[in-house]
Amino acid sequence: MWLKPEEVLLKNALKLWVTQKSSCYFILQRRRGHGEGGGRLTGRLVGALDAVLDSSARVAPFRILLQVPGYQVYSPIACGATLEEINQHWDWLEQNLLHTLSVFDNKEDIASFVKGKALIAEETSSRLAKQEEEPEKFREALVKFEARFNFPEAEKLITYYSCCCWKGRVPRQGWLYLSINHLSFYSFFLGKELKLVVPWVDIQKLEKTSNVFLTATIRITTHRKERDFSMFLNLEEVFMLMEQLADVTLRRLLDNEGFDLDPDLQEPSRITKRDLEARAQNEFFRAFFRLPRQEKLHAVVDCSLWTPFSRCHTFGRLFASDSYICFASKEDGSCNVILPLREVVSIEKMEDTSLLPNPIIVSIRSKMAFQFIGLKNRDDLVQSLLIRLKQVHTDHPVHYDTSQDDDMTSHVFHSTSMCSDHKFGDLEMVSSQNREGSEEEKSPRPPSKALRAVLQRSGSQSLDLRMSREQIKLSLWNDHFVEYGRTVCMFRTEKVRKLVAMGIPESLRGRLWLLFSDAITDLASHPGYYANLVEESMGKCCLVTEEIERDLHRSLPEHPAFQNETGIAALRRVLTAYAHHNPNIGYCQSMNILTSVLLLYAKEEEAFWLLVAVCERMLPDYFNRRIIGAQVDQSVFEELIKEHLPELAEHLKDPSALASISLSWFLTLFLSIMPLESAVNIVDCFFYDGIKTIFQLGLAVLDANAEDLRSSKDDGQALMVISRFLDHIKNEDSPGPPVGSHHACSSNDQGPYPVIDIADLIWDSYEKFGAQSVEQIEHMRCRHRVRVLQGHEDTTKQNVLRIVTPEVSFLLEDLEEIYDLFKREHMMSCYWEQPRPLAPRHDPSRPYAEQYRIDAQQFTHLFQLVSPWTCGVHTKILAERMFRLLDDNMDHLIEFKAFVICLDIMYHGEMNEKIKLLYRLHIPPAFTENDLDSQSPLKNPLLSTSRPLVFGDSADYQKQLKQMIKDLAKEKNKTEAELPQMSQREFIQFCKTLFSMFHEDPEENNLYRAIATVTTLLLQIGEVGQQSSSPGSCSQEGEGELLASVPSPEQDSVFVDSDEGIVSQDSQAFPEEAEGDWTISLEHILASLLTEQSLVNFFEKPLDIKSRLENAKINQYSLKTFEMSSQSQPELRQKSSLLRR
């Protein structure tokens, strides 16, 4: 165990301890009298002393000391009861600390670092041993986490670890906290504090690396920085949890289209460390056995299964889920078994013996039994299995036909629950919304067999030689069924894989696809479901059905089965039924090609359930608008190219250039770019081995053409090389006539090209690239999903900036910062606030500029951070008015473009643009009757009476005012057409905003004097306009009288001297209420402001947004958490008052 370091003198301990190992910083010692073969006197005395001491005083026989070169004082940092235990500590020090210490120049720093690390290692080791059974330690860590980072209560801590964060070549020892939305690191080392907060949604790459100093490091890559974390006691566990948290968070916040997690994980506040570990195990289980996504794993138990073909028990693990019992051998590919509970008849415990410990027998309907032994907690396991077995049989009653059939194919599968063929009758399918002809036109009756069988029965030519090869394959498969089983519950071994790689016989292909994909269970569990779907979707026309109609005749057009209405109608029914079955996917291109091939070898209903298995289990997230799943696997494929074909990857420099070639391999399983009779062999392997087949086939194709690809000059030439190779892959064993591929890029052969046999290519792929396990692929998928989703986010960002840049004057780098702040504001509300109907989750299906939108509360928070118009407490009111102004469609949400354009006016607009924006903020719709700041008039005079206005003599003043009114009257019509005039109440609020904007400005006093002058002038202009609008006062002849009635500055009726008293607010604050027509226009205000140079300077001075952005990045989180905590205080007080009652 690790010890709390205490200083000791080594010279006093030489007689009691013997040095076993040493390095430049550490010494491993053994206590005398322990482990000595001889009988030396010193050893005997020490051994006797240790023997007589009580347990609390005994000394561990092994220890590790820290020695700093040049120091006489040593510190024990670890001890152990056995040599094995102390050696584990020694190995950990060598791997994690020894290389690191050389970076320190100060010896005291070395001692402090190692001592701190030893203490933390002991605490972490203890916590790992007891996990969540010690709530006190976790509670203590939670208190520290909340105090150090000041997150809201909604930011739930998942777990924490001791580690080092590298800053250049210097490690910073501290604590890593993993919470539901953030990765946080805290260090206080050598007098320096370091806080690091990284949102999971900002992480672009998560990987395990190594550097010069350490062999194992976790690297976190964001948009601008890379952070390395190391010295974990259990790095694999930490990395797995990081993967899971990043994956869950990004799916929850960025992948609205494909978010399909467990219900417990959809609510972030319920996520725990155990949930994440269970989710990782659950995903591996579903991927390994290719089971439905809703299948939930309940138990994983080590055991052994009796395998009659090898006459021994095979060690492995048993997986028990909602509807399945599965077994996987420890040796990959040795033996796998899938037992759907609907196939199980009984689960029984056998007598426990020394040869058969804790055995159980699982019997299935095909008169087979599976014996499992070595099961821990057997009684509880059997009880839970029996409960789920009863539930499955209750939900889906099974009726089996046990009659035998002489036909070999039906005999092979007689024990599997197959539904009787459904008679569709005269079901009607409308092929198109604009179909010509009779409205009552009906599609042909669905064939009772696969389309290939229908064509052969209708008179295809005999191919005796190839059929004889088919008979040989059938014989091999029949022998295999006898020994390994003939149902979905068969033993799946390496022998099965070899038979599949040779090519499944045509007559067995459709049924074996059903078994290997377990689509046969779905088929048996849902009798009549497909017929009902066809009936419900019949004749319905929508966008999906139009897309299907366009692609029907593009699906294997060279194959005879789809050159007549029988095949086309069957394809239409299956695709339309699936779109009705799963509207989230609906229909995507490439589904038509896959479904066409399924219909060739399976009945129509069987083809439907095979399509369900492929789209929803075997190729998850492939068939949607953004094809995220296919892009993830494409990214995984690029990594595999770098790993297995490094020379080719180096030549290509950018492996993503292959995406234009290889993406169709994943979307269509090579069906669109290879002769059909060859591609179906790949589909055989795909149904048996899953996506692993496509990865290894792709690598084999590139490997076979590596030399030509390295010599290619551009992507076009590389495409021609690959296309030519794929077009010459043949299947010599195919019993049917050759059917060419229909890919767009055909190659013009310059000469004879060697023919490649598909069986050889498949075998070569297994030999060279078949070592990738399902677990490795799933880990890679998890990592690359982060990259793909972030790639989509980068694309969205670039497109939004491309749209906005021409309309604003911000530098691109500043615009990127503003976008990041806007997006983060949206995300923070998703982190910690309950979902609000006005602020929906990120929706990638919307146009780029509308994917992120914020509501009024988020806008106000962001406005306070970046707006140059700081008005103190008035800023929030101004932000609310700005939001109402920008929300032109009244949906209570604004997008980034509107936000940044208004911000651009505030920073870079001309004076008239800024004044116009301020003007619009104080008239409807921005200014409302319910505005908080408009409910009461100003409690004090707008202008200080201690600063009287000075205009010069009264004659000049009246002359100036008269000329101004004449000039503005010329633009009266234009003004009214653009903006409505402002009432006096609105004008008072306008003035209040201007006054608050000048606060703390260096020219504050001058600005106050200037605005006082302008305000008085505008009030007088308003009064003049009010009088001129009265009956009989609109003529020019009456203008002199009007001006004569204008009071001089010394007689200002609105801002009077204190000696004369303040005019009553009731009578003077809102004179428009009395007379109803006091108004002022934008041109009046603008012209008046232009008369004061200090105001012109204020609105035209250059403003720099960079400092605001830097401050916003630092304070955005703290302001948000402060706002949320202040909002929660009234709730807490209300709850406490209720408790007191």
PDB file of C-alpha atoms in Angstrom, residues 19 77 125 224 252 409 451 481 511 555 564 694 740 831 846 926 965 1026 1035 1060 1140:
ATOM      1  CA  THR A  19      18.265  -3.168  -0.513  1.00  0.00           C
ATOM      2  CA  ILE A  77       6.297   6.092   0.118  1.00  0.00           C
ATOM      3  CA  SER A 125      -6.303   3.009  -4.730  1.00  0.00           C
ATOM      4  CA  ARG A 224      -7.457  25.542 -30.004  1.00  0.00           C
ATOM      5  CA  ARG A 252     -27.663  14.480 -26.440  1.00  0.00           C
ATOM      6  CA  THR A 409     -34.134 -26.417 -47.225  1.00  0.00           C
ATOM      7  CA  LEU A 451     -37.739 -13.361 -56.996  1.00  0.00           C
ATOM      8  CA  PHE A 481     -26.096 -28.641 -39.678  1.00  0.00           C
ATOM      9  CA  ARG A 511     -32.799 -18.415 -44.899  1.00  0.00           C
ATOM     10  CA  SER A 555     -32.478  -0.587 -58.507  1.00  0.00           C
ATOM     11  CA  ASN A 564     -41.020  -6.291 -64.974  1.00  0.00           C
ATOM     12  CA  ILE A 694     -16.659  -4.386 -44.948  1.00  0.00           C
ATOM     13  CA  GLY A 740     -22.619  -6.651 -64.068  1.00  0.00           C
ATOM     14  CA  TYR A 831     -26.635  21.880 -19.514  1.00  0.00           C
ATOM     15  CA  ARG A 846     -32.751  23.121 -39.934  1.00  0.00           C
ATOM     16  CA  ALA A 926     -39.440  47.056 -28.810  1.00  0.00           C
ATOM     17  CA  ILE A 965     -38.042  73.284 -38.216  1.00  0.00           C
ATOM     18  CA  GLN A1026     -47.803  70.018 -30.782  1.00  0.00           C
ATOM     19  CA  SER A1035     -50.252  77.885 -41.837  1.00  0.00           C
ATOM     20  CA  GLU A1060     -39.298  78.209  -8.480  1.00  0.00           C
ATOM     21  CA  ARG A1140     -41.144  25.985   9.031  1.00  0.00           C
TER      22      ARG A1140
END
